[in-house]
Coordinates of C-alpha atoms in Angstrom, one line a residue:
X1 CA 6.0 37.8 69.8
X2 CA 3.8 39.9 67.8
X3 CA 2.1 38.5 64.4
X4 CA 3.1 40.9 62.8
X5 CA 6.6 39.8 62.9
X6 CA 6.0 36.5 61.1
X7 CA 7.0 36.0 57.7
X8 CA 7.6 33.5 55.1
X9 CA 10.8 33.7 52.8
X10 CA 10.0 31.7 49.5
X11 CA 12.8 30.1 47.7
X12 CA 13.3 30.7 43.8
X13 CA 14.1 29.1 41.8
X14 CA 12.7 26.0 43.4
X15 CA 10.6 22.6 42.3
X16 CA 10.8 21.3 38.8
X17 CA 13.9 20.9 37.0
X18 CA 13.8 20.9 33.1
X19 CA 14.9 17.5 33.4
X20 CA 11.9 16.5 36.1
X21 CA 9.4 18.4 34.1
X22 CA 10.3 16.7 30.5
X23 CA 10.3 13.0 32.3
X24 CA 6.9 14.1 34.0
X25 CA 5.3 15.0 30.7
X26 CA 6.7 12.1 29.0
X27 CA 4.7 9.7 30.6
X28 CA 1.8 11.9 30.7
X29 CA 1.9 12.2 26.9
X30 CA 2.7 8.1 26.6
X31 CA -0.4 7.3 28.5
X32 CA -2.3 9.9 26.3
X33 CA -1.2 8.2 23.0
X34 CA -0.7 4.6 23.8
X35 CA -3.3 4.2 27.0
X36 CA -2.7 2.7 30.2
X37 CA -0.7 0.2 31.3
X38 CA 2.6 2.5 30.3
X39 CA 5.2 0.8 32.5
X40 CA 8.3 2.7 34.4
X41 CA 10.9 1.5 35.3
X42 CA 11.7 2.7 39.0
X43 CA 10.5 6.3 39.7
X44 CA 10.1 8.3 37.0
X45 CA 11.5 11.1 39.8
X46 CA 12.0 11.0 43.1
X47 CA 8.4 12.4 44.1
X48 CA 6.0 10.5 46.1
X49 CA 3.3 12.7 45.1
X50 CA 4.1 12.6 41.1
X51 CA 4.4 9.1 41.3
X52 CA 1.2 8.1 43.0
X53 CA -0.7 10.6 40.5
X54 CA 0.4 8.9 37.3
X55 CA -0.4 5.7 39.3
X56 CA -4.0 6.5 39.2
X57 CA -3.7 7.3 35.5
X58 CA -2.4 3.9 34.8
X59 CA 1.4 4.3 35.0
X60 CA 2.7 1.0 36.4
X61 CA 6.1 1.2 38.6
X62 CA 8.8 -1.8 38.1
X63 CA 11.7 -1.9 40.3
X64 CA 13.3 -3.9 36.8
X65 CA 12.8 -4.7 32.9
X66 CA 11.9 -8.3 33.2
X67 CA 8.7 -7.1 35.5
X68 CA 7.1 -5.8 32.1
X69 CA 5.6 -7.8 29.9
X70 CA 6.8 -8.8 26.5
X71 CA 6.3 -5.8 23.7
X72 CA 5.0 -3.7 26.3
X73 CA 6.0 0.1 26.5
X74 CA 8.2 1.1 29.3
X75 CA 9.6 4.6 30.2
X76 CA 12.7 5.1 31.5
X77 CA 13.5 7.3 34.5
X78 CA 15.2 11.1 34.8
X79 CA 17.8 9.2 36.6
X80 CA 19.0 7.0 33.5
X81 CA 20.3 3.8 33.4
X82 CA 23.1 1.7 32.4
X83 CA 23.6 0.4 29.0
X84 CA 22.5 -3.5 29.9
X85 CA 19.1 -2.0 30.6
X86 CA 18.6 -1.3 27.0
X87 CA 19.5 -5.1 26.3
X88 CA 17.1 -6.2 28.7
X89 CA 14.1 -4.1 27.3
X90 CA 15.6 -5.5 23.8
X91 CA 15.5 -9.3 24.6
X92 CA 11.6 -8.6 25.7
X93 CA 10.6 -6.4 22.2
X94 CA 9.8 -3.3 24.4
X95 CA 9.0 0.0 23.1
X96 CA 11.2 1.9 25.5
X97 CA 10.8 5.8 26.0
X98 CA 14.2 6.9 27.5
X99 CA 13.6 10.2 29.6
X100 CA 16.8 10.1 31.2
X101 CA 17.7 14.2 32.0
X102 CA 20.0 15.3 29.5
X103 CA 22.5 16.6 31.4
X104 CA 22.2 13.0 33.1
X105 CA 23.1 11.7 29.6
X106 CA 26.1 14.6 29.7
X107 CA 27.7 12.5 32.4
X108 CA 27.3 8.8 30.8
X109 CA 29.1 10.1 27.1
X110 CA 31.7 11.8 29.5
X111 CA 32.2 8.3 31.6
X112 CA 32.0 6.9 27.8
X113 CA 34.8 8.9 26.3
X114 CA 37.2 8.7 29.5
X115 CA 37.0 5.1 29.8
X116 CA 37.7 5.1 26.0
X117 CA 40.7 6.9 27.0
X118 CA 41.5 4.3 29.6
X119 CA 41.1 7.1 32.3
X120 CA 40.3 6.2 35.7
X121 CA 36.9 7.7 36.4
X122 CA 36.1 8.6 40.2
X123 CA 32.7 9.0 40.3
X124 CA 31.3 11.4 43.3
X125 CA 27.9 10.1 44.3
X126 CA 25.6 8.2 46.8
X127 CA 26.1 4.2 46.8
X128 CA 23.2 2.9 45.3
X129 CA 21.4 5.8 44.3
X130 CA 20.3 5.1 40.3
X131 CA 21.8 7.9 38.8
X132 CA 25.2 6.5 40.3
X133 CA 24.2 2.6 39.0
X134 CA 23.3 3.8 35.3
X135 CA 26.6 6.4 34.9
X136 CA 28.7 3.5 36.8
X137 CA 27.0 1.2 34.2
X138 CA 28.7 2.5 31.1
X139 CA 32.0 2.0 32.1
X140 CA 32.0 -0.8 35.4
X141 CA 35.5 -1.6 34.7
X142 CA 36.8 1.9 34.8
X143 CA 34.8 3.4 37.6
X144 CA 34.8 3.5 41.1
X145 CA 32.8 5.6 43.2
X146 CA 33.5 8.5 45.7
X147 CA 31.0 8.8 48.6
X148 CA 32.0 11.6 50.1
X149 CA 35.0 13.1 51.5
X150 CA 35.8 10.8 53.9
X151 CA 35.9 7.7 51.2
X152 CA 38.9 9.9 49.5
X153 CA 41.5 7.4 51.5
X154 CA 40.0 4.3 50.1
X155 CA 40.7 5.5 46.4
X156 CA 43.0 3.3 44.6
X157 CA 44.4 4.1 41.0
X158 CA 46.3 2.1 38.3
X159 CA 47.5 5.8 37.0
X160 CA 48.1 8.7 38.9
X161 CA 48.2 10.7 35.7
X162 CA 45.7 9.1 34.1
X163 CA 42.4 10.1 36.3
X164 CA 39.1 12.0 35.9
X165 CA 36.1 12.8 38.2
X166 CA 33.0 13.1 37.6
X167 CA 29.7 13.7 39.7
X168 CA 26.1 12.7 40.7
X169 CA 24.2 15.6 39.2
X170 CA 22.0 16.1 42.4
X171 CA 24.8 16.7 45.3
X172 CA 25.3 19.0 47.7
X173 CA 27.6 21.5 45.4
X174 CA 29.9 22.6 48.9
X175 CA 30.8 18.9 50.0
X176 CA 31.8 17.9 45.9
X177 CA 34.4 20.6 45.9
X178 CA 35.6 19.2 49.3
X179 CA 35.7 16.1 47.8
X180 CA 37.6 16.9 44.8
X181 CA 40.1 19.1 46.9
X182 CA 40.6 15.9 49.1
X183 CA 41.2 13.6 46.1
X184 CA 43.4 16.3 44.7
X185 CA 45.7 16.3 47.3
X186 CA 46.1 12.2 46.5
X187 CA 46.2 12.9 42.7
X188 CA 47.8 16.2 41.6
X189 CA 47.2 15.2 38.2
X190 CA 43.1 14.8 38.4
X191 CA 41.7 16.2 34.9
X192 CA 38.0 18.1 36.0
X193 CA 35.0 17.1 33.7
X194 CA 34.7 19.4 31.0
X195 CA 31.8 21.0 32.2
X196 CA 30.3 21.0 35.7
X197 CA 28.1 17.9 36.3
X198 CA 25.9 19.2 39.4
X199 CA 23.0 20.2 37.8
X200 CA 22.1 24.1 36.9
X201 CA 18.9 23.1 39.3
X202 CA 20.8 21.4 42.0
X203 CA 23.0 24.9 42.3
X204 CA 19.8 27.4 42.3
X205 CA 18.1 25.9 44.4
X206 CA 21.2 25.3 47.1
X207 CA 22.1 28.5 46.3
X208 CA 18.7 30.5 47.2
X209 CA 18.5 28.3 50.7
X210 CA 22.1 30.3 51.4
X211 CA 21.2 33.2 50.6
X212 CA 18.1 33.1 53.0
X213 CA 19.5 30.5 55.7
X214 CA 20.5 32.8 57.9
X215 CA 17.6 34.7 58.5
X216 CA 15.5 31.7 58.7
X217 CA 14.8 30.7 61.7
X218 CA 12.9 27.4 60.9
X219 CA 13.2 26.1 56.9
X220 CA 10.7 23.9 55.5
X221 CA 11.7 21.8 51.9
X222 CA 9.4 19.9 50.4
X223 CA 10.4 16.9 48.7
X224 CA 10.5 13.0 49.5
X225 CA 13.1 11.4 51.3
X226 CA 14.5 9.2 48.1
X227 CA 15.0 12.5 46.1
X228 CA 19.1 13.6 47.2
X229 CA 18.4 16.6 45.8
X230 CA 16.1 17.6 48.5
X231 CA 17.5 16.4 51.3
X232 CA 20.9 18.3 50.2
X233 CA 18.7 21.5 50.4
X234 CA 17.7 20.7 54.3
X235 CA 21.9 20.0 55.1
X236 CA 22.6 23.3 52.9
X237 CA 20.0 25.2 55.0
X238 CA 21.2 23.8 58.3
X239 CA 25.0 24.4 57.5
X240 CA 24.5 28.4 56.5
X241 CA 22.6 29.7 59.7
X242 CA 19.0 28.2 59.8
X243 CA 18.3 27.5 63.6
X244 CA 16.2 24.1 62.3
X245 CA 15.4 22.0 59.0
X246 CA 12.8 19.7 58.2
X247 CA 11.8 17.6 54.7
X248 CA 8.2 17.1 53.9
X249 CA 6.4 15.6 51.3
X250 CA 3.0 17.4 52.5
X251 CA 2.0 20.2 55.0
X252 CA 0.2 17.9 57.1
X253 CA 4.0 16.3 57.8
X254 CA 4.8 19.6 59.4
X255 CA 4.2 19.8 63.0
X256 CA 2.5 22.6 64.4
X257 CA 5.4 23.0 67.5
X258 CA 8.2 23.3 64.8
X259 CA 6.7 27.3 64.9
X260 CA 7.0 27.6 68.6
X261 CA 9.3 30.9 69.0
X262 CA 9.9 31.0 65.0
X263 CA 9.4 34.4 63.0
X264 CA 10.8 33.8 60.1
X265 CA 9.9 30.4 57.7
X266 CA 12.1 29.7 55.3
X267 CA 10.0 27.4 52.4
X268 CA 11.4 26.0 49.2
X269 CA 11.1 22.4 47.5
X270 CA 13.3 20.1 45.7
X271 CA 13.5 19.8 41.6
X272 CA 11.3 16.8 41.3
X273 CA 8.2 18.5 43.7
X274 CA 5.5 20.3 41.9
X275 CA 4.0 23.8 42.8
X276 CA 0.6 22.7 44.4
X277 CA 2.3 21.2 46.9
X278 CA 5.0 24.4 47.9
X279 CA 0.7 25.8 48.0
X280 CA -0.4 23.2 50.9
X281 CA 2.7 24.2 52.9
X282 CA 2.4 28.1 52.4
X283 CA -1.5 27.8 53.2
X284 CA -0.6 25.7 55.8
X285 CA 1.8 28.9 57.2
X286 CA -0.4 31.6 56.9
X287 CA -3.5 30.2 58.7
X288 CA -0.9 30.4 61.6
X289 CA -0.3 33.6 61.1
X290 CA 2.4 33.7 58.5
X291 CA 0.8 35.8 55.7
X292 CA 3.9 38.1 54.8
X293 CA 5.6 36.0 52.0
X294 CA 8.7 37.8 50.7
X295 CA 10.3 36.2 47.4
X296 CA 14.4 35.4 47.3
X297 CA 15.6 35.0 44.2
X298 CA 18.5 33.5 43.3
X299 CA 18.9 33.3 39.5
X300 CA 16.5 33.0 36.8
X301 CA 15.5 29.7 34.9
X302 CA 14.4 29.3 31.5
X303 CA 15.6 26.1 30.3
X304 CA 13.4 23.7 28.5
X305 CA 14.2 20.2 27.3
X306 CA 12.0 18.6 24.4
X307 CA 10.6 15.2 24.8
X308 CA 12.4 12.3 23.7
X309 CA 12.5 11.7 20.3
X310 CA 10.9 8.0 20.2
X311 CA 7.7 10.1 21.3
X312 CA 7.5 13.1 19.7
X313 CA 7.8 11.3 16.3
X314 CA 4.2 9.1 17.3
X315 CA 3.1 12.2 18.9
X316 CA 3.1 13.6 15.6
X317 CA 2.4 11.0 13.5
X318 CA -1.3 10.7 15.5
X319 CA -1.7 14.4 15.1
X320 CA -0.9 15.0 19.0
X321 CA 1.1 17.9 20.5
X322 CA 4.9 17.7 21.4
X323 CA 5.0 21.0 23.2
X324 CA 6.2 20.8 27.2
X325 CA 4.6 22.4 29.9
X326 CA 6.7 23.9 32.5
X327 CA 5.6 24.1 36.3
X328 CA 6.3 27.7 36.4
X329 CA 7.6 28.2 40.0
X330 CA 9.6 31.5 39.1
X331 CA 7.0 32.7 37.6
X332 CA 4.9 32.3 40.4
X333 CA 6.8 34.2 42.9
X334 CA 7.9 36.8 40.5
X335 CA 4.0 36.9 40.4
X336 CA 3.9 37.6 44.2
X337 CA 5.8 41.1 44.2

């Protein structure tokens, strides 16, 4: 096989999320303004890499509230959580940041206003992912989850007229809809939510890796194995045409003999990974020969979230900026045309 031939297809949009990127700089900006500790509860995203940087900038990780000390300041993950979280964090006299995504918070007022209804909610998601355990949270007695199409059978309903589903923002957008069309064959009836719940993010990027799959013969995502998102974009890849898949968190995961007999690389990242490490992986390629990167993009993103208001009002009130940073992956490869 000539060099020549080899060539890297780079995913966009890709990486950071609006969502990711306001959670990111939310603890950034608390550490800035209140100095370290800042405690967060679980991963603030699912990004080994983000999380072990704010470590090192005092950020301290708690799997739950009563790990933080009393009147302490704790952040809140992208991934939200249930409404007894807030209780706990108010027994202790925490300042609490809440950086749940917003279109997170979308899916708990919808599970709030169903369940107000007395709907039964059939929540699509991952057993025990967090997002699932906060939305599921708000409305215990009203929910039950999906996992998948193959849990449709075990679906039981007090109303066949009277049911709703909703989704996990980060899932594979192909096997909701078979999901839905499974449980709509049980329950002709089933309302939709009133807007989609997979995540703006979670579509781009899934739907770039289909565009390119098939002309990929090996695709690379990096991400960590905790972020669903990610892992959804290796399935995605390996279900439209690419020959192999493989999830990385760094290029030194990738091993060399994944590029025996490959001439096309197909690279892109999950929504909680930032740029510099898409970088490592594409430096990594093209000191083995794969210089030719070739941009595929999918849709454009400009969506910004502010930061939650409980810090942008002391933000302001110590003179400090408010204004978000975004990681600029689109930007990026637009750049490389």
């Amino acid at each position: 096989m000539s060099e020549t031939t080899k060539r890297v297809l780079l995913a966009a949009p890709r990486g950071y999320c609006a969502g990711v990127d306001r959670a990111v700089v939310t603890v950034e900006k608390a550490l800035d303004l209140y100095g370290a500790p800042v405690y967060v509860r679980k991963e603030i995203v699912h990004n080994k890499h983000v999380v072990t940087t704010l470590q090192q900038r005092g950020a301290i990780f708690v799997d739950e509230t009563d790990e933080v000390p009393e009147g302490a300041t704790v952040v809140f993950s992208a991934h939200g959580v249930a409404p007894v979280v807030h209780e706990e964090a108010r027994a202790l006299s925490l300042r609490t940041i809440d950086a749940t995504c917003p279109l997170v918070t979308k899916v708990h007022r919808e599970a709030v206003r169903f369940a107000d209804a007395d709907f039964d909610i059939l929540l699509i998601g991952h057993e025990g992912h967090e997002e699932v355990v906060g939305t599921a949270g708000e409305a215990p007695e009203h929910i039950q989850l999906v996992d998948g199409p193959d849990d449709v059978d075990n679906v039981t309903v007090r109303d066949p007229e009277k049911v709703v589903w909703l989704s996990q923002t980060t899932l594979s957008v192909d096997e909701t809809m078979e999901t839905v069309r499974r449980l709509r064959a049980r329950f002709p009836k089933l309302q939709d939510p009133p807007s989609d719940d997979i995540c703006y993010a979670t579509q781009n990027r899934q739907l770039a890796v289909k565009q390119m799959a098939s002309d990929c013969d090996l695709m690379i995502v990096v991400g960590s194995r905790n972020s669903s998102n990610s892992v959804r974009l290796v399935e995605v890849a390996l279900e439209h045409g690419t020959r192999a898949g493989h999830l990385v968190d760094y290029a030194d995961e990738i091993d060399e003999t994944w590029l025996d007999g490959v001439s096309t690389v197909g690279v892109t990242s999950g929504a909680s990974v930032p740029e510099i490490l898409v970088r490592g992986v594409l430096d990594y390629l093209a000191t083995r020969g794969f210089e030719d990167v070739r941009p595929v993009v999918a849709a454009e993103e400009s969506l910004m979230f502010s930061l939650p208001n409980e810090i942008r009002r002391d933000l302001k009130a110590a003179g400090m900026s408010d204004k978000m940073r975004h990681d600029g992956s689109f930007a990026e490869t637009s750049a490389l045309h």
